[in-house]
PDB file of C-alpha atoms in Angstrom:
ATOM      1  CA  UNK A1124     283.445 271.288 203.568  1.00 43.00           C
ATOM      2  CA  UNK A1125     286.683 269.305 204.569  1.00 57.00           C
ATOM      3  CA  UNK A1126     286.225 265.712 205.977  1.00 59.00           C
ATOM      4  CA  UNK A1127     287.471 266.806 209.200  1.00 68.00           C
ATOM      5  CA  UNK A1128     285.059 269.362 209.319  1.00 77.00           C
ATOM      6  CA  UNK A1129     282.251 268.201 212.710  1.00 83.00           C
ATOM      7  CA  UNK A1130     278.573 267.664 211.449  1.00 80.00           C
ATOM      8  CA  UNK A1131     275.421 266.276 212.334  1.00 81.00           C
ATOM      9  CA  UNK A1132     274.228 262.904 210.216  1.00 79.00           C
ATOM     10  CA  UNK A1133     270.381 262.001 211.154  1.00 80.00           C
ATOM     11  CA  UNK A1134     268.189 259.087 209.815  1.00 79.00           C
ATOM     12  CA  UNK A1135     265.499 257.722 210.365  1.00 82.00           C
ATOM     13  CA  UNK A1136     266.772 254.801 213.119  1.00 87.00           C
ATOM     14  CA  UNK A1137     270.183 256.439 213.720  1.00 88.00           C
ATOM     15  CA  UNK A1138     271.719 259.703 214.598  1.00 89.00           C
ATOM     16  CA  UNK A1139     275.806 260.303 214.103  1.00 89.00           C
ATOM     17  CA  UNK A1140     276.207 263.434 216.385  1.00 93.00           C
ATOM     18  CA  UNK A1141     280.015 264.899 216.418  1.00 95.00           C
ATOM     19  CA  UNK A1142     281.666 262.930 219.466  1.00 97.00           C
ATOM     20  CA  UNK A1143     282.256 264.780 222.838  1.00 97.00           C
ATOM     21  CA  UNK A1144     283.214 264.124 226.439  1.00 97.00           C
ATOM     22  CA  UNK A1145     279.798 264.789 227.813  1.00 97.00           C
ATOM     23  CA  UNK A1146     279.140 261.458 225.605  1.00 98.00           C
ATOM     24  CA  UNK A1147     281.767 259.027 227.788  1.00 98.00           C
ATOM     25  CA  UNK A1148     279.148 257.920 230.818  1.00 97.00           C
ATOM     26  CA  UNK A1149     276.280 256.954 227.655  1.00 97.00           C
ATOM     27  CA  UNK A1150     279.114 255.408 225.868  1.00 97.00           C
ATOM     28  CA  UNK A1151     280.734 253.514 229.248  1.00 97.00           C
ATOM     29  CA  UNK A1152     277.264 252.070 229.518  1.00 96.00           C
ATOM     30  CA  UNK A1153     276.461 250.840 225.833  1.00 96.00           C
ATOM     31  CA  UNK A1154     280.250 248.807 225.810  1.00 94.00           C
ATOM     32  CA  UNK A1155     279.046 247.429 229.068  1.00 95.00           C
ATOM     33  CA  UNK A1156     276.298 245.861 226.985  1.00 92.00           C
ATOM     34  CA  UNK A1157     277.658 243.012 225.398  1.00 85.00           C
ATOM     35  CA  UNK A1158     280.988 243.576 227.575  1.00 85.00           C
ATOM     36  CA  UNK A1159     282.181 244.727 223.475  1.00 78.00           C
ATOM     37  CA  UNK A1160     285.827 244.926 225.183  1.00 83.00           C
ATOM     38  CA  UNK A1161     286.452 240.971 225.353  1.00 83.00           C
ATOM     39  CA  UNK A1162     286.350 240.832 221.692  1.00 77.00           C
ATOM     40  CA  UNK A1163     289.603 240.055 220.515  1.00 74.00           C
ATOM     41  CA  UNK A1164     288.731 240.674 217.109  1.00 74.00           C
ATOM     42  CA  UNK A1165     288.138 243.995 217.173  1.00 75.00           C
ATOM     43  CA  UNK A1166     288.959 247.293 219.917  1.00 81.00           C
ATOM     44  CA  UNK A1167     286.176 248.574 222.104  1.00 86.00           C
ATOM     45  CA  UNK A1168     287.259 251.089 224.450  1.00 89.00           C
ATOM     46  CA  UNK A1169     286.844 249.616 228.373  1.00 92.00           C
ATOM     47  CA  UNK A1170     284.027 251.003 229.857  1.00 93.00           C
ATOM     48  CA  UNK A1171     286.213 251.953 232.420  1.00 95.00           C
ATOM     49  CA  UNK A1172     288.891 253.919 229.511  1.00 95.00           C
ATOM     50  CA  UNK A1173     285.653 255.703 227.860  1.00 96.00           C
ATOM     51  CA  UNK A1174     286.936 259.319 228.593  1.00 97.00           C
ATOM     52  CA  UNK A1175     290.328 258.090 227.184  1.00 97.00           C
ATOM     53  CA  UNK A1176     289.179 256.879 224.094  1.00 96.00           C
ATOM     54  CA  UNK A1177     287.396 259.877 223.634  1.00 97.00           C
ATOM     55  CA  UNK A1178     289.799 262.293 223.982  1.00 98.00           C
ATOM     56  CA  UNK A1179     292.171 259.941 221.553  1.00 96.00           C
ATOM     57  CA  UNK A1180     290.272 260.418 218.732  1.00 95.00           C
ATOM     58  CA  UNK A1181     289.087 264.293 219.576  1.00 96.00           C
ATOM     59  CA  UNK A1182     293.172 264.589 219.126  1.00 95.00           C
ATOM     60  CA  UNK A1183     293.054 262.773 215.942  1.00 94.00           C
ATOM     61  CA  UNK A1184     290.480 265.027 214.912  1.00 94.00           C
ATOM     62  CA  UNK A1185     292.338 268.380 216.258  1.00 93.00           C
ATOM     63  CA  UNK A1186     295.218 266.692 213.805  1.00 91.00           C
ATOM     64  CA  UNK A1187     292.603 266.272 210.786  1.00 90.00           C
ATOM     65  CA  UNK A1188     293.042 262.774 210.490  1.00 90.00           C
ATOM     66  CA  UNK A1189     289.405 261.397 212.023  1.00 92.00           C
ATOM     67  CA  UNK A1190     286.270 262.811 212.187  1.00 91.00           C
ATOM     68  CA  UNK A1191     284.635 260.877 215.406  1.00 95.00           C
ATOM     69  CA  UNK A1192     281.061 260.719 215.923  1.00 94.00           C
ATOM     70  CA  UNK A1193     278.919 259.008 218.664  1.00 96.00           C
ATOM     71  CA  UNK A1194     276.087 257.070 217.278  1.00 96.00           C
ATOM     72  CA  UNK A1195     272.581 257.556 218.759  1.00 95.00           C
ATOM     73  CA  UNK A1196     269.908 255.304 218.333  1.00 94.00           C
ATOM     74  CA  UNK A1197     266.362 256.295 217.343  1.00 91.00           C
ATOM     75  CA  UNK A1198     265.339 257.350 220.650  1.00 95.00           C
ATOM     76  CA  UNK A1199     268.749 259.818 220.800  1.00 95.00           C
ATOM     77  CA  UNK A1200     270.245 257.404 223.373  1.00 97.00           C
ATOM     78  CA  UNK A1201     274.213 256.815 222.752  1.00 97.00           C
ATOM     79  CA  UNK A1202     274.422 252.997 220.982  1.00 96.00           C
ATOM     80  CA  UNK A1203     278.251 253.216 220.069  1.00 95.00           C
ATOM     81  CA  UNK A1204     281.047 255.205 217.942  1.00 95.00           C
ATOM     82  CA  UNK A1205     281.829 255.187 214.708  1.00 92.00           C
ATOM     83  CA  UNK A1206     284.378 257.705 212.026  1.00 90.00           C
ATOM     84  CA  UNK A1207     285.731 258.962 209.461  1.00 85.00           C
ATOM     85  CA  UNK A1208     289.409 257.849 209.486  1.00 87.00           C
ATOM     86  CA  UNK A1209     292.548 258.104 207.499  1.00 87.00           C
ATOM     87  CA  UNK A1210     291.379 261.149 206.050  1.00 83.00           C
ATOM     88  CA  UNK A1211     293.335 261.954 202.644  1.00 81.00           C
ATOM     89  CA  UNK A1212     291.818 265.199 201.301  1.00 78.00           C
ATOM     90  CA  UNK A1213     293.835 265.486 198.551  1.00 79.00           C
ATOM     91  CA  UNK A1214     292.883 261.696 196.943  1.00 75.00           C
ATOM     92  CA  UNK A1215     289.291 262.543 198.178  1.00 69.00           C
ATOM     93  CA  UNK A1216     289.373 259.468 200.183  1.00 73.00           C
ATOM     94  CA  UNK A1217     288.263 258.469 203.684  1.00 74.00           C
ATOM     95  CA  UNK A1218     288.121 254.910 205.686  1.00 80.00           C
ATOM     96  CA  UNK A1219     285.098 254.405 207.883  1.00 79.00           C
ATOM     97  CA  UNK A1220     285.616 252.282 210.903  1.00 80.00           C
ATOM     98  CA  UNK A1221     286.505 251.856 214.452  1.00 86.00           C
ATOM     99  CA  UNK A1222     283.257 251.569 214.502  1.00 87.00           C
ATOM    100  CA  UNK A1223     281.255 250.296 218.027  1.00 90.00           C
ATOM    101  CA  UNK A1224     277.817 249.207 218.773  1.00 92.00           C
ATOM    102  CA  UNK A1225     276.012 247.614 221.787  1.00 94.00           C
ATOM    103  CA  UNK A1226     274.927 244.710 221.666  1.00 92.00           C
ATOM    104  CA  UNK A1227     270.792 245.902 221.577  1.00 93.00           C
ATOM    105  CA  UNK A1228     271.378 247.457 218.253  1.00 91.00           C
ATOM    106  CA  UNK A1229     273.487 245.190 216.325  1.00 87.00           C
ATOM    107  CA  UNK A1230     271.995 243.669 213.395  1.00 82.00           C
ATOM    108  CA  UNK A1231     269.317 246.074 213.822  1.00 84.00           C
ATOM    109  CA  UNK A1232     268.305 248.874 211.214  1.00 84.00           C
ATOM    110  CA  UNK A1233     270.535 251.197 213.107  1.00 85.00           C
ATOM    111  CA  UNK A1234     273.084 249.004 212.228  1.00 77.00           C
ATOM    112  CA  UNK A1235     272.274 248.980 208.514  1.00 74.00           C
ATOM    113  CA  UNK A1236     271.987 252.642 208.256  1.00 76.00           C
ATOM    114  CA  UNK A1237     275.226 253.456 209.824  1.00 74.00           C
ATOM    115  CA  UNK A1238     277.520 250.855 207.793  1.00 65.00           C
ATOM    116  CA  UNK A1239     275.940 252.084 204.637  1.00 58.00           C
ATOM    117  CA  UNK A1240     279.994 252.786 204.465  1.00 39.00           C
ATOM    118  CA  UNK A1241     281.790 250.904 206.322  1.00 48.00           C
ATOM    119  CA  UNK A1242     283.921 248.890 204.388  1.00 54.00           C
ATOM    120  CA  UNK A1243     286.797 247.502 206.636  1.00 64.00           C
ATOM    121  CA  UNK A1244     287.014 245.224 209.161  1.00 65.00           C
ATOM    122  CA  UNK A1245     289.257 242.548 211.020  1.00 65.00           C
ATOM    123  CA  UNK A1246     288.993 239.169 208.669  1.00 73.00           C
ATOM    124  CA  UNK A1247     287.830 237.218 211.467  1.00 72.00           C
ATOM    125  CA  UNK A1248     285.550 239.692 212.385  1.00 74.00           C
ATOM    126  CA  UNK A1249     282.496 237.344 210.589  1.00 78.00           C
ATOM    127  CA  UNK A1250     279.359 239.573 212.010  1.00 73.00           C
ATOM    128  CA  UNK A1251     280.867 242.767 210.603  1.00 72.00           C
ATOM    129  CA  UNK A1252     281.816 241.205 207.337  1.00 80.00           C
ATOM    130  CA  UNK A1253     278.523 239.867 206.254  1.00 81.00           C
ATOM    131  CA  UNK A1254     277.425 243.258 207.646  1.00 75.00           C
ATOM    132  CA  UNK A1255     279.760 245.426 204.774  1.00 77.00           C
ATOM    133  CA  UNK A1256     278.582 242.359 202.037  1.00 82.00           C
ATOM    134  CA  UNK A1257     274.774 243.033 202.993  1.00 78.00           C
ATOM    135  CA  UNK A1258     275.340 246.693 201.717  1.00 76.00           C
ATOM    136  CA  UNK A1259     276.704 245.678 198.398  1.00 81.00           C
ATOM    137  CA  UNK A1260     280.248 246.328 198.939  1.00 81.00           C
ATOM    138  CA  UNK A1261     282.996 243.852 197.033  1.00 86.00           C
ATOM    139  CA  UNK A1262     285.922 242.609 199.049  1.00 88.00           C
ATOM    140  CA  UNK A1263     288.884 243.509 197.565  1.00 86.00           C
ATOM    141  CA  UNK A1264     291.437 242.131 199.547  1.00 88.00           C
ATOM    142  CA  UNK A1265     292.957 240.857 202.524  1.00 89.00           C
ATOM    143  CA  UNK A1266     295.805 242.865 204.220  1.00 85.00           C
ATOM    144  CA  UNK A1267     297.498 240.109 205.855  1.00 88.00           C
ATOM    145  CA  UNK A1268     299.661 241.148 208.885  1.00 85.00           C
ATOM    146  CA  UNK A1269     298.071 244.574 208.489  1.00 78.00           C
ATOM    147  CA  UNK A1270     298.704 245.863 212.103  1.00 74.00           C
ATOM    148  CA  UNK A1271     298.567 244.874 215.738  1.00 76.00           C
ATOM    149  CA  UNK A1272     295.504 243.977 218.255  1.00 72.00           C
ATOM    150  CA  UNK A1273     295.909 245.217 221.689  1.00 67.00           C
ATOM    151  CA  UNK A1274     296.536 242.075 222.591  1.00 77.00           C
ATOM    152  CA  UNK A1275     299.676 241.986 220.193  1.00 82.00           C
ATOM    153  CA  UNK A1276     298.413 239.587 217.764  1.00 83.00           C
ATOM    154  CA  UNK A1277     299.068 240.639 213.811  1.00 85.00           C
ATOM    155  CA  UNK A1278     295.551 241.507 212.780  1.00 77.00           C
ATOM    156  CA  UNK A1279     294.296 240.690 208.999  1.00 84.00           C
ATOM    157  CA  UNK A1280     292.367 243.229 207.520  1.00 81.00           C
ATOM    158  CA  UNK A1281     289.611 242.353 205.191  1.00 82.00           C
ATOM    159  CA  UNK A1282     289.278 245.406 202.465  1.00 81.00           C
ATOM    160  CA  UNK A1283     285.668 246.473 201.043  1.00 80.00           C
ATOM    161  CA  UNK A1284     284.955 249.386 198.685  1.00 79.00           C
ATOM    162  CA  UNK A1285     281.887 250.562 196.796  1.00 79.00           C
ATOM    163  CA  UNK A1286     283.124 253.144 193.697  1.00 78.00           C
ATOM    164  CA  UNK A1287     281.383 256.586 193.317  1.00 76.00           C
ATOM    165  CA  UNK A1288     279.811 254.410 189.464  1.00 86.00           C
ATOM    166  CA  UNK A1289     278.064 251.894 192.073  1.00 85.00           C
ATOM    167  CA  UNK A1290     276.959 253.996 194.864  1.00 80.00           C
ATOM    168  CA  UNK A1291     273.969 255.365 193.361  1.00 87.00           C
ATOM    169  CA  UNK A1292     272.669 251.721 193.001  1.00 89.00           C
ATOM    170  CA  UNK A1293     274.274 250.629 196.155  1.00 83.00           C
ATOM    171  CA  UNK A1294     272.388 253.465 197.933  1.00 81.00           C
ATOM    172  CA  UNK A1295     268.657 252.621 196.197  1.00 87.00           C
ATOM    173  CA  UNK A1296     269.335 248.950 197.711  1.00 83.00           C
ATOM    174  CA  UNK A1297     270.054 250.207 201.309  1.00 79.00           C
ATOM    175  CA  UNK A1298     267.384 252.912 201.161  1.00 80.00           C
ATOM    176  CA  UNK A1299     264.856 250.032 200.197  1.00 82.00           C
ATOM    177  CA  UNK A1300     266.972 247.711 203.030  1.00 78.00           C
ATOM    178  CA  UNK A1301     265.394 250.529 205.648  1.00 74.00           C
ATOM    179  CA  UNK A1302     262.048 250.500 204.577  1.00 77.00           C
ATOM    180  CA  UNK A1303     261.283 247.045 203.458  1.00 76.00           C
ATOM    181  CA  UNK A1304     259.115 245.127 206.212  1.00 69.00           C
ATOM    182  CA  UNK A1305     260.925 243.043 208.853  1.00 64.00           C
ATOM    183  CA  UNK A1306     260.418 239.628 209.073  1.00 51.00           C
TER     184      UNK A1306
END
């Protein structure tokens, strides 16, 4: 199976269903929560852009460099967007980001189960950060003037990766993370 290849990803608190345009009216309404587009840290599509955004990164995937999916939440209600980016089949290598939530499932189990990968973010981007750290993933870097915001601003990128020698250990710990009782 190639990265680029659309599949279904279902836990127990989250469901990563391959993104479509039938998806933009859930998705318009979970970035209304949390209006997630006046972060300056970070892109959320406009409510208002949904459909574009979503037929961005469909072309991305028609060009086999992202694998988008749109992230349900336990009751199969659209909570955000999330993907496989920057695919490099040949190093066996794939970023996971432009990721998305609304603001009812941040921090949330959801949350945890979906980032059991996602290991970049914008270095100001705190909530996200401690989010990657929480899974056991080391920083290893900062990628200072990395690219641009949408405002124009040079964006830092903060680096995390967990090797294929710590994932089995890495994915015990965030198994236990979804099962252990909340406080």
């Amino acid at each position: 199976m190639s990265f680029a290849t659309p599949v279904t990803l279902r836990g127990k608190h989250a469901s990563l269903v391959p993104l479509a345009l039938e998806h933009a009216t859930a998705l318009a309404d979970a970035a209304r929560d949390g209006e997630l587009w006046k972060l300056w840290y970070t892109f959320v599509p406009h409510a208002d852009k949904m459909t574009q955004e979503i037929e961005r990164r469909l072309g991305l995937q028609q060009a086999g460099s992202m694998l988008p999916f749109t992230v349900l939440d336990a009751e199969g209600v659209p909570a955000g967007m999330t993907t496989f980016m920057n695919i490099d089949a040949l190093n066996r290598r794939v970023e996971i980001g432009s990721t998305w939530y609304a603001r009812r499932v941040q921090r949330s189990a959801l949350n945890t189960e979906c980032k059991r990968m996602l290991l970049r973010t914008h270095r100001l981007n705190t909530q996200s950060r401690r989010a990657i750290e929480r899974l056991g993933a080391q920083l290893d870097g900062i990628l200072r003037a990395h690219s641009r915001a949408s405002d124009g601003t040079l964006r830092d990128t903060a680096v995390y990766s967990i090797t294929a020698a710590e994932w089995p250990t890495i994915r015990s710990h965030l198994d236990w993370q979804l099962v252990k009782p909340r406080c």
